[in-house]
């Protein structure tokens, strides 16, 4: 009985220390609405947006009112393009490493309101058209930089974020046409494990 009591007391003490820890670790996932503008040789094509998804892990280092939040995410994004009577989606997958610097705008015991911005290193594979009418796959650079700005709300261990992300480099810019950098709105729900 003494061992059980000691174990429970030690567990409660450890839990209390983790709750006061300046470091949070968690998982998150969400959806994105991505738009990629395409300009064919001399023709501007109609661009639309498509829904993608993201899953990943994050760590947040709280430094008073300021925090640093690196993450590792797997993303699938799509942009829709239309020319005359053909439609196609431009799809790609990437591993993204955002490093956000944020500010706790409102910091109450149960609810926190945050604002953040920062760079995103994105490692992507080939861009793929879902129909053959738009050409071949595009072997873009394996690494791209994006910028991100957003706001978030924490309620106890749950996090909800809305952010805007824009690529800082075009996917393609040559005689075959221009594929501009993607722009997306991301909606993310997360859970702090620690």
C-alpha positions as protocol buffer text, in pm:
chain_id: "A"
residue {
  index: 1
  type: UNK
  ca { x: 0 y: 0 z: 0 }
}
residue {
  index: 2
  type: UNK
  ca { x: 287 y: 237 z: 81 }
}
residue {
  index: 3
  type: UNK
  ca { x: 444 y: 164 z: -260 }
}
residue {
  index: 4
  type: UNK
  ca { x: 117 y: 242 z: -438 }
}
residue {
  index: 5
  type: UNK
  ca { x: 74 y: 567 z: -242 }
}
residue {
  index: 6
  type: UNK
  ca { x: 436 y: 668 z: -313 }
}
residue {
  index: 7
  type: UNK
  ca { x: 394 y: 589 z: -686 }
}
residue {
  index: 8
  type: UNK
  ca { x: 72 y: 794 z: -708 }
}
residue {
  index: 9
  type: UNK
  ca { x: 232 y: 1085 z: -521 }
}
residue {
  index: 10
  type: UNK
  ca { x: 536 y: 1078 z: -750 }
}
residue {
  index: 11
  type: UNK
  ca { x: 310 y: 1063 z: -1059 }
}
residue {
  index: 12
  type: UNK
  ca { x: 103 y: 1360 z: -938 }
}
residue {
  index: 13
  type: UNK
  ca { x: 419 y: 1559 z: -867 }
}
residue {
  index: 14
  type: UNK
  ca { x: 560 y: 1479 z: -1214 }
}
residue {
  index: 15
  type: UNK
  ca { x: 230 y: 1575 z: -1379 }
}
residue {
  index: 16
  type: UNK
  ca { x: 229 y: 1909 z: -1193 }
}
residue {
  index: 17
  type: UNK
  ca { x: 586 y: 1979 z: -1306 }
}
residue {
  index: 18
  type: UNK
  ca { x: 497 y: 1900 z: -1669 }
}
residue {
  index: 19
  type: UNK
  ca { x: 195 y: 2132 z: -1651 }
}
residue {
  index: 20
  type: UNK
  ca { x: 428 y: 2418 z: -1548 }
}
residue {
  index: 21
  type: UNK
  ca { x: 695 y: 2326 z: -1805 }
}
residue {
  index: 22
  type: UNK
  ca { x: 791 y: 2598 z: -2054 }
}
residue {
  index: 23
  type: UNK
  ca { x: 795 y: 2333 z: -2329 }
}
residue {
  index: 24
  type: UNK
  ca { x: 487 y: 2181 z: -2494 }
}
residue {
  index: 25
  type: UNK
  ca { x: 494 y: 1890 z: -2739 }
}
residue {
  index: 26
  type: UNK
  ca { x: 195 y: 1778 z: -2941 }
}
residue {
  index: 27
  type: UNK
  ca { x: 37 y: 1643 z: -3256 }
}
residue {
  index: 28
  type: UNK
  ca { x: -176 y: 1833 z: -3507 }
}
residue {
  index: 29
  type: UNK
  ca { x: -358 y: 1792 z: -3834 }
}
residue {
  index: 30
  type: UNK
  ca { x: -581 y: 1994 z: -4057 }
}
residue {
  index: 31
  type: UNK
  ca { x: -701 y: 2099 z: -4398 }
}
residue {
  index: 32
  type: UNK
  ca { x: -565 y: 2353 z: -4643 }
}
residue {
  index: 33
  type: UNK
  ca { x: -722 y: 2547 z: -4926 }
}
residue {
  index: 34
  type: UNK
  ca { x: -451 y: 2600 z: -5189 }
}
residue {
  index: 35
  type: UNK
  ca { x: -443 y: 2812 z: -5505 }
}
residue {
  index: 36
  type: UNK
  ca { x: -168 y: 2787 z: -5769 }
}
residue {
  index: 37
  type: UNK
  ca { x: -177 y: 3032 z: -6062 }
}
residue {
  index: 38
  type: UNK
  ca { x: -60 y: 2902 z: -6401 }
}
residue {
  index: 39
  type: UNK
  ca { x: 26 y: 3103 z: -6712 }
}
residue {
  index: 40
  type: UNK
  ca { x: 61 y: 2898 z: -7030 }
}
residue {
  index: 41
  type: UNK
  ca { x: 257 y: 3040 z: -7325 }
}
residue {
  index: 42
  type: UNK
  ca { x: 82 y: 3373 z: -7377 }
}
residue {
  index: 43
  type: UNK
  ca { x: -241 y: 3261 z: -7206 }
}
residue {
  index: 44
  type: UNK
  ca { x: -355 y: 3321 z: -6852 }
}
residue {
  index: 45
  type: UNK
  ca { x: -543 y: 3017 z: -6732 }
}
residue {
  index: 46
  type: UNK
  ca { x: -829 y: 3030 z: -6486 }
}
residue {
  index: 47
  type: UNK
  ca { x: -709 y: 2917 z: -6145 }
}
residue {
  index: 48
  type: UNK
  ca { x: -916 y: 2778 z: -5863 }
}
residue {
  index: 49
  type: UNK
  ca { x: -843 y: 2637 z: -5521 }
}
residue {
  index: 50
  type: UNK
  ca { x: -859 y: 2281 z: -5395 }
}
residue {
  index: 51
  type: UNK
  ca { x: -856 y: 2123 z: -5052 }
}
residue {
  index: 52
  type: UNK
  ca { x: -557 y: 1934 z: -4915 }
}
residue {
  index: 53
  type: UNK
  ca { x: -450 y: 1804 z: -4575 }
}
residue {
  index: 54
  type: UNK
  ca { x: -163 y: 1812 z: -4326 }
}
residue {
  index: 55
  type: UNK
  ca { x: -52 y: 1597 z: -4029 }
}
residue {
  index: 56
  type: UNK
  ca { x: 246 y: 1649 z: -3804 }
}
residue {
  index: 57
  type: UNK
  ca { x: 408 y: 1710 z: -3469 }
}
residue {
  index: 58
  type: UNK
  ca { x: 505 y: 2036 z: -3299 }
}
residue {
  index: 59
  type: UNK
  ca { x: 704 y: 2164 z: -3002 }
}
residue {
  index: 60
  type: UNK
  ca { x: 642 y: 2499 z: -2838 }
}
residue {
  index: 61
  type: UNK
  ca { x: 904 y: 2671 z: -2623 }
}
residue {
  index: 62
  type: UNK
  ca { x: 730 y: 2935 z: -2408 }
}
residue {
  index: 63
  type: UNK
  ca { x: 955 y: 3228 z: -2321 }
}
residue {
  index: 64
  type: UNK
  ca { x: 715 y: 3450 z: -2128 }
}
residue {
  index: 65
  type: UNK
  ca { x: 487 y: 3639 z: -2368 }
}
residue {
  index: 66
  type: UNK
  ca { x: 693 y: 3519 z: -2669 }
}
residue {
  index: 67
  type: UNK
  ca { x: 720 y: 3160 z: -2792 }
}
residue {
  index: 68
  type: UNK
  ca { x: 908 y: 2961 z: -3053 }
}
residue {
  index: 69
  type: UNK
  ca { x: 726 y: 2674 z: -3229 }
}
residue {
  index: 70
  type: UNK
  ca { x: 909 y: 2442 z: -3469 }
}
residue {
  index: 71
  type: UNK
  ca { x: 712 y: 2159 z: -3633 }
}
residue {
  index: 72
  type: UNK
  ca { x: 749 y: 1871 z: -3877 }
}
residue {
  index: 73
  type: UNK
  ca { x: 451 y: 1822 z: -4110 }
}
residue {
  index: 74
  type: UNK
  ca { x: 352 y: 1603 z: -4404 }
}
residue {
  index: 75
  type: UNK
  ca { x: 131 y: 1798 z: -4646 }
}
residue {
  index: 76
  type: UNK
  ca { x: -73 y: 1719 z: -4955 }
}
residue {
  index: 77
  type: UNK
  ca { x: -177 y: 2025 z: -5157 }
}
residue {
  index: 78
  type: UNK
  ca { x: -370 y: 2077 z: -5480 }
}
residue {
  index: 79
  type: UNK
  ca { x: -447 y: 2372 z: -5704 }
}
residue {
  index: 80
  type: UNK
  ca { x: -712 y: 2370 z: -5977 }
}
residue {
  index: 81
  type: UNK
  ca { x: -646 y: 2502 z: -6329 }
}
residue {
  index: 82
  type: UNK
  ca { x: -890 y: 2543 z: -6618 }
}
residue {
  index: 83
  type: UNK
  ca { x: -829 y: 2622 z: -6984 }
}
residue {
  index: 84
  type: UNK
  ca { x: -1110 y: 2639 z: -7239 }
}
residue {
  index: 85
  type: UNK
  ca { x: -1295 y: 2312 z: -7170 }
}
residue {
  index: 86
  type: UNK
  ca { x: -1031 y: 2122 z: -6972 }
}
residue {
  index: 87
  type: UNK
  ca { x: -984 y: 2116 z: -6596 }
}
residue {
  index: 88
  type: UNK
  ca { x: -698 y: 1967 z: -6402 }
}
residue {
  index: 89
  type: UNK
  ca { x: -554 y: 1967 z: -6053 }
}
residue {
  index: 90
  type: UNK
  ca { x: -188 y: 2029 z: -5988 }
}
residue {
  index: 91
  type: UNK
  ca { x: -97 y: 1807 z: -5691 }
}
residue {
  index: 92
  type: UNK
  ca { x: 211 y: 1772 z: -5476 }
}
residue {
  index: 93
  type: UNK
  ca { x: 323 y: 1627 z: -5144 }
}
residue {
  index: 94
  type: UNK
  ca { x: 585 y: 1778 z: -4916 }
}
residue {
  index: 95
  type: UNK
  ca { x: 755 y: 1755 z: -4581 }
}
residue {
  index: 96
  type: UNK
  ca { x: 738 y: 2100 z: -4424 }
}
residue {
  index: 97
  type: UNK
  ca { x: 943 y: 2241 z: -4137 }
}
residue {
  index: 98
  type: UNK
  ca { x: 784 y: 2565 z: -4012 }
}
residue {
  index: 99
  type: UNK
  ca { x: 959 y: 2764 z: -3739 }
}
residue {
  index: 100
  type: UNK
  ca { x: 711 y: 3013 z: -3599 }
}
residue {
  index: 101
  type: UNK
  ca { x: 783 y: 3299 z: -3362 }
}
residue {
  index: 102
  type: UNK
  ca { x: 471 y: 3396 z: -3173 }
}
residue {
  index: 103
  type: UNK
  ca { x: 325 y: 3628 z: -2913 }
}
residue {
  index: 104
  type: UNK
  ca { x: 70 y: 3535 z: -2644 }
}
residue {
  index: 105
  type: UNK
  ca { x: -182 y: 3816 z: -2698 }
}
residue {
  index: 106
  type: UNK
  ca { x: -415 y: 3688 z: -2425 }
}
residue {
  index: 107
  type: UNK
  ca { x: -277 y: 3450 z: -2162 }
}
residue {
  index: 108
  type: UNK
  ca { x: -542 y: 3326 z: -1918 }
}
residue {
  index: 109
  type: UNK
  ca { x: -517 y: 3001 z: -1717 }
}
residue {
  index: 110
  type: UNK
  ca { x: -746 y: 2803 z: -1949 }
}
residue {
  index: 111
  type: UNK
  ca { x: -755 y: 3009 z: -2273 }
}
residue {
  index: 112
  type: UNK
  ca { x: -466 y: 3158 z: -2469 }
}
residue {
  index: 113
  type: UNK
  ca { x: -485 y: 3372 z: -2783 }
}
residue {
  index: 114
  type: UNK
  ca { x: -171 y: 3373 z: -3000 }
}
residue {
  index: 115
  type: UNK
  ca { x: -37 y: 3549 z: -3311 }
}
residue {
  index: 116
  type: UNK
  ca { x: 265 y: 3418 z: -3503 }
}
residue {
  index: 117
  type: UNK
  ca { x: 475 y: 3436 z: -3819 }
}
residue {
  index: 118
  type: UNK
  ca { x: 784 y: 3275 z: -3961 }
}
residue {
  index: 119
  type: UNK
  ca { x: 953 y: 3080 z: -4240 }
}
residue {
  index: 120
  type: UNK
  ca { x: 865 y: 2732 z: -4367 }
}
residue {
  index: 121
  type: UNK
  ca { x: 1123 y: 2506 z: -4534 }
}
residue {
  index: 122
  type: UNK
  ca { x: 930 y: 2280 z: -4774 }
}
residue {
  index: 123
  type: UNK
  ca { x: 1081 y: 1966 z: -4929 }
}
residue {
  index: 124
  type: UNK
  ca { x: 852 y: 1851 z: -5212 }
}
residue {
  index: 125
  type: UNK
  ca { x: 849 y: 1591 z: -5484 }
}
residue {
  index: 126
  type: UNK
  ca { x: 724 y: 1626 z: -5841 }
}
residue {
  index: 127
  type: UNK
  ca { x: 417 y: 1833 z: -5917 }
}
residue {
  index: 128
  type: UNK
  ca { x: 162 y: 1609 z: -6089 }
}
residue {
  index: 129
  type: UNK
  ca { x: -130 y: 1697 z: -6316 }
}
residue {
  index: 130
  type: UNK
  ca { x: -429 y: 1469 z: -6266 }
}
residue {
  index: 131
  type: UNK
  ca { x: -505 y: 1472 z: -6642 }
}
residue {
  index: 132
  type: UNK
  ca { x: -266 y: 1450 z: -6937 }
}
residue {
  index: 133
  type: UNK
  ca { x: -410 y: 1755 z: -7118 }
}
residue {
  index: 134
  type: UNK
  ca { x: -191 y: 1993 z: -6918 }
}
residue {
  index: 135
  type: UNK
  ca { x: 151 y: 1849 z: -6992 }
}
residue {
  index: 136
  type: UNK
  ca { x: 399 y: 1636 z: -6806 }
}
residue {
  index: 137
  type: UNK
  ca { x: 491 y: 1631 z: -6441 }
}
residue {
  index: 138
  type: UNK
  ca { x: 710 y: 1918 z: -6325 }
}
residue {
  index: 139
  type: UNK
  ca { x: 1033 y: 1834 z: -6152 }
}
residue {
  index: 140
  type: UNK
  ca { x: 1052 y: 2140 z: -5928 }
}
residue {
  index: 141
  type: UNK
  ca { x: 1332 y: 2220 z: -5688 }
}
residue {
  index: 142
  type: UNK
  ca { x: 1329 y: 1978 z: -5398 }
}
residue {
  index: 143
  type: UNK
  ca { x: 1342 y: 2259 z: -5142 }
}
residue {
  index: 144
  type: UNK
  ca { x: 1136 y: 2578 z: -5135 }
}
residue {
  index: 145
  type: UNK
  ca { x: 1085 y: 2854 z: -4884 }
}
residue {
  index: 146
  type: UNK
  ca { x: 741 y: 2975 z: -4778 }
}
residue {
  index: 147
  type: UNK
  ca { x: 630 y: 3246 z: -4538 }
}
residue {
  index: 148
  type: UNK
  ca { x: 347 y: 3197 z: -4289 }
}
residue {
  index: 149
  type: UNK
  ca { x: 140 y: 3429 z: -4068 }
}
residue {
  index: 150
  type: UNK
  ca { x: -151 y: 3331 z: -3847 }
}
residue {
  index: 151
  type: UNK
  ca { x: -346 y: 3333 z: -3523 }
}
residue {
  index: 152
  type: UNK
  ca { x: -427 y: 3055 z: -3279 }
}
residue {
  index: 153
  type: UNK
  ca { x: -634 y: 2974 z: -2973 }
}
residue {
  index: 154
  type: UNK
  ca { x: -540 y: 2727 z: -2701 }
}
residue {
  index: 155
  type: UNK
  ca { x: -813 y: 2588 z: -2476 }
}
residue {
  index: 156
  type: UNK
  ca { x: -654 y: 2369 z: -2210 }
}
residue {
  index: 157
  type: UNK
  ca { x: -463 y: 2108 z: -2420 }
}
residue {
  index: 158
  type: UNK
  ca { x: -640 y: 2175 z: -2753 }
}
residue {
  index: 159
  type: UNK
  ca { x: -499 y: 2415 z: -3011 }
}
residue {
  index: 160
  type: UNK
  ca { x: -676 y: 2567 z: -3311 }
}
residue {
  index: 161
  type: UNK
  ca { x: -485 y: 2769 z: -3573 }
}
residue {
  index: 162
  type: UNK
  ca { x: -577 y: 2962 z: -3887 }
}
residue {
  index: 163
  type: UNK
  ca { x: -290 y: 3081 z: -4103 }
}
residue {
  index: 164
  type: UNK
  ca { x: -198 y: 3211 z: -4448 }
}
residue {
  index: 165
  type: UNK
  ca { x: 105 y: 3060 z: -4624 }
}
residue {
  index: 166
  type: UNK
  ca { x: 270 y: 3187 z: -4944 }
}
residue {
  index: 167
  type: UNK
  ca { x: 554 y: 3039 z: -5145 }
}
residue {
  index: 168
  type: UNK
  ca { x: 849 y: 3269 z: -5203 }
}
residue {
  index: 169
  type: UNK
  ca { x: 956 y: 3112 z: -5536 }
}
residue {
  index: 170
  type: UNK
  ca { x: 775 y: 3007 z: -5855 }
}
residue {
  index: 171
  type: UNK
  ca { x: 743 y: 2635 z: -5927 }
}
residue {
  index: 172
  type: UNK
  ca { x: 829 y: 2694 z: -6294 }
}
residue {
  index: 173
  type: UNK
  ca { x: 923 y: 2995 z: -6507 }
}
residue {
  index: 174
  type: UNK
  ca { x: 1036 y: 2900 z: -6858 }
}
residue {
  index: 175
  type: UNK
  ca { x: 923 y: 2887 z: -7222 }
}
residue {
  index: 176
  type: UNK
  ca { x: 669 y: 2615 z: -7142 }
}
residue {
  index: 177
  type: UNK
  ca { x: 485 y: 2847 z: -6904 }
}
residue {
  index: 178
  type: UNK
  ca { x: 481 y: 2988 z: -6556 }
}
residue {
  index: 179
  type: UNK
  ca { x: 354 y: 2813 z: -6246 }
}
residue {
  index: 180
  type: UNK
  ca { x: 349 y: 3061 z: -5961 }
}
residue {
  index: 181
  type: UNK
  ca { x: 423 y: 2982 z: -5599 }
}
residue {
  index: 182
  type: UNK
  ca { x: 131 y: 2831 z: -5406 }
}
residue {
  index: 183
  type: UNK
  ca { x: -84 y: 3030 z: -5165 }
}
residue {
  index: 184
  type: UNK
  ca { x: -291 y: 2856 z: -4903 }
}
residue {
  index: 185
  type: UNK
  ca { x: -513 y: 2906 z: -4602 }
}
residue {
  index: 186
  type: UNK
  ca { x: -460 y: 2638 z: -4339 }
}
residue {
  index: 187
  type: UNK
  ca { x: -695 y: 2530 z: -4060 }
}
residue {
  index: 188
  type: UNK
  ca { x: -527 y: 2313 z: -3794 }
}
residue {
  index: 189
  type: UNK
  ca { x: -646 y: 2135 z: -3481 }
}
residue {
  index: 190
  type: UNK
  ca { x: -385 y: 2007 z: -3235 }
}
residue {
  index: 191
  type: UNK
  ca { x: -344 y: 1833 z: -2901 }
}
residue {
  index: 192
  type: UNK
  ca { x: -65 y: 1912 z: -2653 }
}
residue {
  index: 193
  type: UNK
  ca { x: 62 y: 1581 z: -2518 }
}
residue {
  index: 194
  type: UNK
  ca { x: 312 y: 1747 z: -2282 }
}
